[in-house]
Short mmCIF file of C-alpha atoms in Angstrom, two decimals:
data_model
loop_
_atom_site.label_atom_id
_atom_site.label_comp_id
_atom_site.label_asym_id
_atom_site.label_seq_id
_atom_site.Cartn_x
_atom_site.Cartn_y
_atom_site.Cartn_z
CA UNK J 128 12.62 -6.26 8.02
CA UNK J 129 10.15 -8.27 5.99
CA UNK J 130 6.55 -7.96 7.08
CA UNK J 131 3.22 -9.20 5.79
CA UNK J 132 0.16 -7.00 5.50
CA UNK J 133 -2.75 -8.52 7.40
CA UNK J 134 -5.67 -9.04 5.00
CA UNK J 135 -8.29 -7.89 7.50
CA UNK J 136 -6.58 -4.83 8.90
CA UNK J 137 -3.92 -2.27 8.10
CA UNK J 138 -1.50 -3.71 10.68
CA UNK J 139 1.89 -5.01 9.62
CA UNK J 140 2.32 -8.54 10.94
CA UNK J 141 5.52 -10.57 11.27
CA UNK J 142 5.77 -13.84 9.41
CA UNK J 143 6.87 -15.95 12.38
CA UNK J 144 7.37 -19.08 10.30
CA UNK J 145 9.97 -17.29 8.22
CA UNK J 146 11.60 -15.75 11.28
CA UNK J 147 10.61 -12.18 10.40
CA UNK J 148 10.04 -9.47 12.99
CA UNK J 149 8.42 -6.08 12.92
CA UNK J 150 10.54 -3.11 11.83
CA UNK J 151 12.46 -1.43 14.68
CA UNK J 152 10.71 1.45 16.39
CA UNK J 153 11.39 4.73 14.68
CA UNK J 154 12.35 3.12 11.37
CA UNK J 155 11.87 5.67 8.59
CA UNK J 156 10.06 5.01 5.34
CA UNK J 157 10.21 7.63 2.62
CA UNK J 158 9.10 7.62 -1.03
CA UNK J 159 11.65 7.91 -3.79
CA UNK J 160 9.82 10.20 -6.21
CA UNK J 161 10.56 13.90 -5.49
CA UNK J 162 6.87 14.82 -5.60
CA UNK J 163 5.83 12.00 -3.31
CA UNK J 164 8.44 12.00 -0.58
CA UNK J 165 8.78 14.23 2.49
CA UNK J 166 12.00 16.06 3.23
CA UNK J 167 14.80 13.60 3.91
CA UNK J 168 16.18 13.47 7.47
CA UNK J 169 19.40 15.40 8.08
CA UNK J 170 22.15 15.31 10.69
CA UNK J 171 23.11 18.17 13.03
CA UNK J 172 25.10 19.97 10.35
CA UNK J 173 22.47 19.60 7.65
CA UNK J 174 23.90 16.58 5.82
CA UNK J 175 21.58 13.91 4.49
CA UNK J 176 21.22 10.75 6.55
CA UNK J 177 21.32 7.39 4.83
CA UNK J 178 17.90 5.73 4.74
CA UNK J 179 17.40 2.18 3.43
CA UNK J 180 15.43 1.96 0.21
CA UNK J 181 11.99 0.53 0.91
CA UNK J 182 10.42 -1.94 -1.49
CA UNK J 183 6.77 -3.03 -1.59
CA UNK J 184 6.40 -6.66 -2.63
CA UNK J 185 2.83 -7.62 -3.61
CA UNK J 186 2.02 -11.27 -4.37
CA UNK J 187 -0.62 -13.74 -3.19
CA UNK J 188 1.97 -16.55 -3.08
CA UNK J 189 3.51 -16.49 0.37
CA UNK J 190 6.42 -18.65 -0.77
CA UNK J 191 7.32 -15.91 -3.24
CA UNK J 192 6.90 -13.24 -0.57
CA UNK J 193 9.14 -15.13 1.83
CA UNK J 194 11.94 -16.06 -0.57
CA UNK J 195 12.09 -12.76 -2.47
CA UNK J 196 11.83 -10.57 0.63
CA UNK J 197 14.65 -12.48 2.31
CA UNK J 198 16.83 -12.04 -0.78
CA UNK J 199 16.09 -8.31 -0.88
CA UNK J 200 16.76 -7.88 2.83
CA UNK J 201 20.10 -9.64 2.39
CA UNK J 202 20.96 -6.85 -0.08
CA UNK J 203 20.14 -4.16 2.47
CA UNK J 204 16.62 -3.24 1.41
CA UNK J 205 13.65 -2.75 3.71
CA UNK J 206 10.72 -4.83 2.45
CA UNK J 207 6.99 -4.46 3.06
CA UNK J 208 4.93 -7.42 1.87
CA UNK J 209 1.26 -7.55 0.90
CA UNK J 210 -0.75 -10.57 -0.20
CA UNK J 211 -3.38 -8.75 -2.28
CA UNK J 212 -3.81 -5.52 -4.20
CA UNK J 213 -6.48 -3.97 -1.98
CA UNK J 214 -4.36 -4.04 1.17
CA UNK J 215 -1.32 -2.97 -0.82
CA UNK J 216 -3.13 0.13 -2.08
CA UNK J 217 -4.13 1.06 1.47
CA UNK J 218 -0.62 0.56 2.75
CA UNK J 219 1.12 2.40 -0.07
CA UNK J 220 -1.30 5.32 0.15
CA UNK J 221 -0.46 5.69 3.86
CA UNK J 222 3.26 4.95 3.61
CA UNK J 223 4.79 5.42 0.15
CA UNK J 224 7.83 3.37 -0.82
CA UNK J 225 10.77 3.72 -3.18
CA UNK J 226 9.68 1.01 -5.61
CA UNK J 227 6.85 -1.53 -5.94
CA UNK J 228 7.14 -5.08 -7.28
CA UNK J 229 3.72 -6.45 -8.25
CA UNK J 230 2.23 -9.75 -9.32
CA UNK J 231 -0.70 -9.56 -11.74
CA UNK J 232 -2.98 -12.46 -10.74
CA UNK J 233 -4.16 -11.66 -7.22
CA UNK J 234 -7.48 -11.79 -5.34
CA UNK J 235 -9.68 -8.74 -4.64
CA UNK J 236 -7.59 -6.39 -6.79
CA UNK J 237 -5.19 -7.64 -9.45
CA UNK J 238 -1.85 -6.07 -10.30
CA UNK J 239 -3.13 -4.19 -13.34
CA UNK J 240 -5.82 -2.41 -11.35
CA UNK J 241 -3.38 -1.74 -8.52
CA UNK J 242 -0.99 -0.12 -11.00
CA UNK J 243 -3.84 1.95 -12.41
CA UNK J 244 -4.74 3.18 -8.91
CA UNK J 245 -1.11 3.89 -8.00
CA UNK J 246 -0.54 5.95 -11.14
CA UNK J 247 -3.38 8.27 -10.09
CA UNK J 248 -1.49 9.29 -6.98
CA UNK J 249 2.17 8.44 -7.44
CA UNK J 250 5.05 8.06 -9.90
CA UNK J 251 7.06 5.50 -7.95
CA UNK J 252 8.81 2.95 -10.18
CA UNK J 253 6.79 -0.24 -10.64
CA UNK J 254 8.02 -3.66 -11.75
CA UNK J 255 5.67 -6.48 -12.68
CA UNK J 256 6.99 -9.86 -11.49
CA UNK J 257 4.47 -12.34 -12.80
CA UNK J 258 3.89 -15.81 -14.21
CA UNK J 259 1.69 -14.35 -16.96
CA UNK J 260 3.90 -14.68 -20.01
CA UNK J 261 1.40 -13.55 -22.64
CA UNK J 262 2.83 -10.75 -24.77
CA UNK J 263 -0.51 -8.94 -24.58
CA UNK J 264 -0.26 -8.73 -20.78
CA UNK J 265 3.30 -7.42 -20.98
CA UNK J 266 2.38 -4.73 -23.48
CA UNK J 267 -0.71 -3.75 -21.49
CA UNK J 268 1.28 -3.47 -18.27
CA UNK J 269 3.94 -1.29 -19.88
CA UNK J 270 1.37 0.92 -21.57
CA UNK J 271 -0.38 1.42 -18.25
CA UNK J 272 2.81 2.83 -16.78
CA UNK J 273 4.90 -0.06 -15.45
CA UNK J 274 8.64 0.59 -15.63
CA UNK J 275 9.62 -3.04 -16.15
CA UNK J 276 8.08 -6.48 -16.67
CA UNK J 277 9.81 -9.66 -15.48
CA UNK J 278 8.42 -13.12 -16.08
CA UNK J 279 8.51 -15.88 -13.45
CA UNK J 280 10.52 -17.87 -12.87
CA UNK J 281 13.46 -15.49 -12.84
CA UNK J 282 16.70 -15.33 -10.91
CA UNK J 283 16.68 -13.22 -7.78
CA UNK J 284 19.92 -11.66 -8.99
CA UNK J 285 18.14 -10.38 -12.11
CA UNK J 286 15.30 -8.88 -10.07
CA UNK J 287 17.70 -7.19 -7.66
CA UNK J 288 19.70 -5.71 -10.54
CA UNK J 289 16.53 -4.36 -12.19
CA UNK J 290 15.51 -2.79 -8.86
CA UNK J 291 18.92 -1.20 -8.39
CA UNK J 292 18.81 0.16 -11.94
CA UNK J 293 15.48 1.89 -11.33
CA UNK J 294 16.68 3.33 -8.05
CA UNK J 295 19.95 4.58 -9.55
CA UNK J 296 18.02 6.60 -12.10
CA UNK J 297 16.90 9.05 -9.42
CA UNK J 298 20.27 9.44 -7.70
CA UNK J 299 21.01 12.59 -9.69
CA UNK J 300 17.77 14.18 -8.50
CA UNK J 301 18.54 13.42 -4.87
CA UNK J 302 22.06 14.81 -5.14
CA UNK J 303 20.79 17.97 -6.82
CA UNK J 304 18.21 18.45 -4.07
CA UNK J 305 20.90 18.09 -1.42
CA UNK J 306 23.26 20.61 -3.07
CA UNK J 307 23.08 24.42 -2.65
CA UNK J 308 20.47 26.19 -4.79
CA UNK J 309 21.36 25.66 -8.44
CA UNK J 310 24.66 23.91 -7.74
CA UNK J 311 24.92 20.73 -9.77
CA UNK J 312 21.27 20.87 -10.76
CA UNK J 313 20.52 19.30 -14.14
CA UNK J 314 19.54 21.82 -16.79
CA UNK J 315 15.97 22.07 -18.03
CA UNK J 316 15.23 20.91 -21.57
CA UNK J 317 13.24 23.47 -23.59
CA UNK J 318 12.19 22.59 -27.14
CA UNK J 319 9.50 24.95 -28.36
CA UNK J 320 6.31 24.08 -26.47
CA UNK J 321 8.06 21.31 -24.54
CA UNK J 322 9.63 22.13 -21.16
CA UNK J 323 11.25 19.44 -19.02
CA UNK J 324 12.61 20.12 -15.52
CA UNK J 325 14.70 17.09 -14.41
CA UNK J 326 15.14 18.41 -10.87
CA UNK J 327 11.41 18.47 -10.23
CA UNK J 328 10.61 15.65 -12.64
CA UNK J 329 8.15 18.04 -14.27
CA UNK J 330 7.09 18.18 -17.90
CA UNK J 331 4.78 20.63 -19.65
CA UNK J 332 3.49 20.92 -23.20
CA UNK J 333 2.05 24.29 -24.26
CA UNK J 334 1.91 25.22 -20.61
CA UNK J 335 -0.08 22.14 -19.55
CA UNK J 336 1.45 19.58 -17.19
CA UNK J 337 2.02 16.09 -18.61
CA UNK J 338 2.46 13.42 -15.93
CA UNK J 339 5.27 11.00 -16.83
CA UNK J 340 6.78 7.97 -15.14
CA UNK J 341 10.53 7.93 -14.54
CA UNK J 342 11.08 5.72 -17.60
CA UNK J 343 8.92 7.90 -19.85
CA UNK J 344 10.65 11.04 -18.64
CA UNK J 345 14.13 9.67 -19.36
CA UNK J 346 13.12 8.40 -22.81
CA UNK J 347 11.62 11.74 -23.77
CA UNK J 348 14.61 13.63 -22.41
CA UNK J 349 16.99 11.47 -24.48
CA UNK J 350 14.99 12.25 -27.63
CA UNK J 351 14.38 15.96 -26.97
CA UNK J 352 17.96 16.77 -26.05
CA UNK J 353 18.98 16.28 -29.70
CA UNK J 354 16.07 17.09 -32.01
CA UNK J 355 16.36 15.60 -35.46
CA UNK J 356 18.87 12.97 -34.34
CA UNK J 357 17.72 9.35 -34.52
CA UNK J 358 17.96 7.30 -31.34
CA UNK J 359 18.04 3.53 -31.73
CA UNK J 360 16.12 1.35 -29.31
CA UNK J 361 19.42 0.29 -27.75
CA UNK J 362 20.35 3.92 -27.12
CA UNK J 363 16.96 4.63 -25.59
CA UNK J 364 17.30 1.47 -23.52
CA UNK J 365 20.60 2.74 -22.10
CA UNK J 366 19.08 6.18 -21.40
CA UNK J 367 16.13 4.71 -19.51
CA UNK J 368 17.62 1.65 -17.82
CA UNK J 369 21.36 2.25 -17.78
CA UNK J 370 24.06 0.27 -19.49
CA UNK J 371 24.32 -3.51 -19.11
CA UNK J 372 20.55 -3.89 -18.64
CA UNK J 373 18.68 -5.47 -21.52
CA UNK J 374 14.94 -5.19 -22.13
CA UNK J 375 13.03 -6.35 -25.16
CA UNK J 376 12.59 -3.90 -28.06
CA UNK J 377 8.83 -3.98 -27.63
CA UNK J 378 9.30 -2.63 -24.10
CA UNK J 379 10.76 0.57 -25.55
CA UNK J 380 8.02 0.65 -28.21
CA UNK J 381 5.35 0.40 -25.51
CA UNK J 382 6.83 3.27 -23.52
CA UNK J 383 6.99 5.45 -26.64
CA UNK J 384 3.36 4.65 -27.48
CA UNK J 385 2.35 5.64 -23.97
CA UNK J 386 4.33 8.88 -24.28
CA UNK J 387 2.47 9.77 -27.47
CA UNK J 388 -0.86 8.90 -25.90
CA UNK J 389 -0.23 11.19 -22.93
CA UNK J 390 0.77 14.14 -25.10
CA UNK J 391 -2.15 13.62 -27.49
CA UNK J 392 -4.49 13.68 -24.51
CA UNK J 393 -3.20 17.23 -23.92
CA UNK J 394 -2.90 18.18 -27.59
CA UNK J 395 -4.62 16.06 -30.22
CA UNK J 396 -2.24 17.37 -32.90
CA UNK J 397 0.95 16.33 -31.11
CA UNK J 398 3.32 14.66 -33.61
CA UNK J 399 6.78 15.49 -32.30
CA UNK J 400 7.98 11.90 -31.78
CA UNK J 401 8.64 10.22 -35.11
CA UNK J 402 9.20 6.54 -35.83
CA UNK J 403 11.84 5.49 -38.34
CA UNK J 404 10.93 1.87 -38.98
CA UNK J 405 13.84 -0.48 -38.54
CA UNK J 406 16.00 2.31 -37.12
CA UNK J 407 14.48 3.94 -34.04
CA UNK J 408 12.86 7.21 -32.97
CA UNK J 409 13.59 10.94 -33.14
CA UNK J 410 12.17 14.17 -31.80
CA UNK J 411 11.22 16.55 -34.64
CA UNK J 412 13.30 19.67 -35.04
CA UNK J 413 10.30 21.92 -35.71
#
């Protein structure tokens, strides 16, 4: 059910005007990222129970909160709504979600600062849904760790498809976790000093952990799986977002720049990701 976060407390309040009610008693929220979420509920024989994906919608425009949350609920999602970044951070810290959709221009704490705070404690997928159409804002948001950037106005169908794409990217991890030890688990990628464990969404360079978002992890995995082979931006787009989803080339460029920045923070001499101008990127063979 769609709910609004009260600005003066941590209570979830129904939006009576929109006909919303509080979530049913005992409704389960659980975070999507394997490091952030508790163990999923199981039935009597140990099988996984289906739990609705929970989406945090953060926007100071209540018309947007009402219309978008109703559209998401119609698609089977559970939606938690917040009207400013400060209350959203409190709520998401207490009850993590599967994905967060953020506006940028908000009172008390804007979307950029909220993303910065979230990335210190979580790797949940984040989409910016904002009226700010300046290319600088888009690049900044992506470099700070957003997984996608959608400009208002946009069709609700587009937003829902982007959300589903991000959620589908972790399906393999969930299935591997539910299977017997080692059965169906994706293989680790080891390339010299680089070690990537898809099951745990863990990445290390020279033994030091490098924290990556889902998008960054998938991009790096696509490059590292075939060292020396050039990957075009379209190929990297498919690896990170799935087929039939288009994002601008500069979105991929921003994610690659952020990847390099994270590895250089661990090792100032890191130069394993090469740019071939006009062609794409590749992971060095040696």
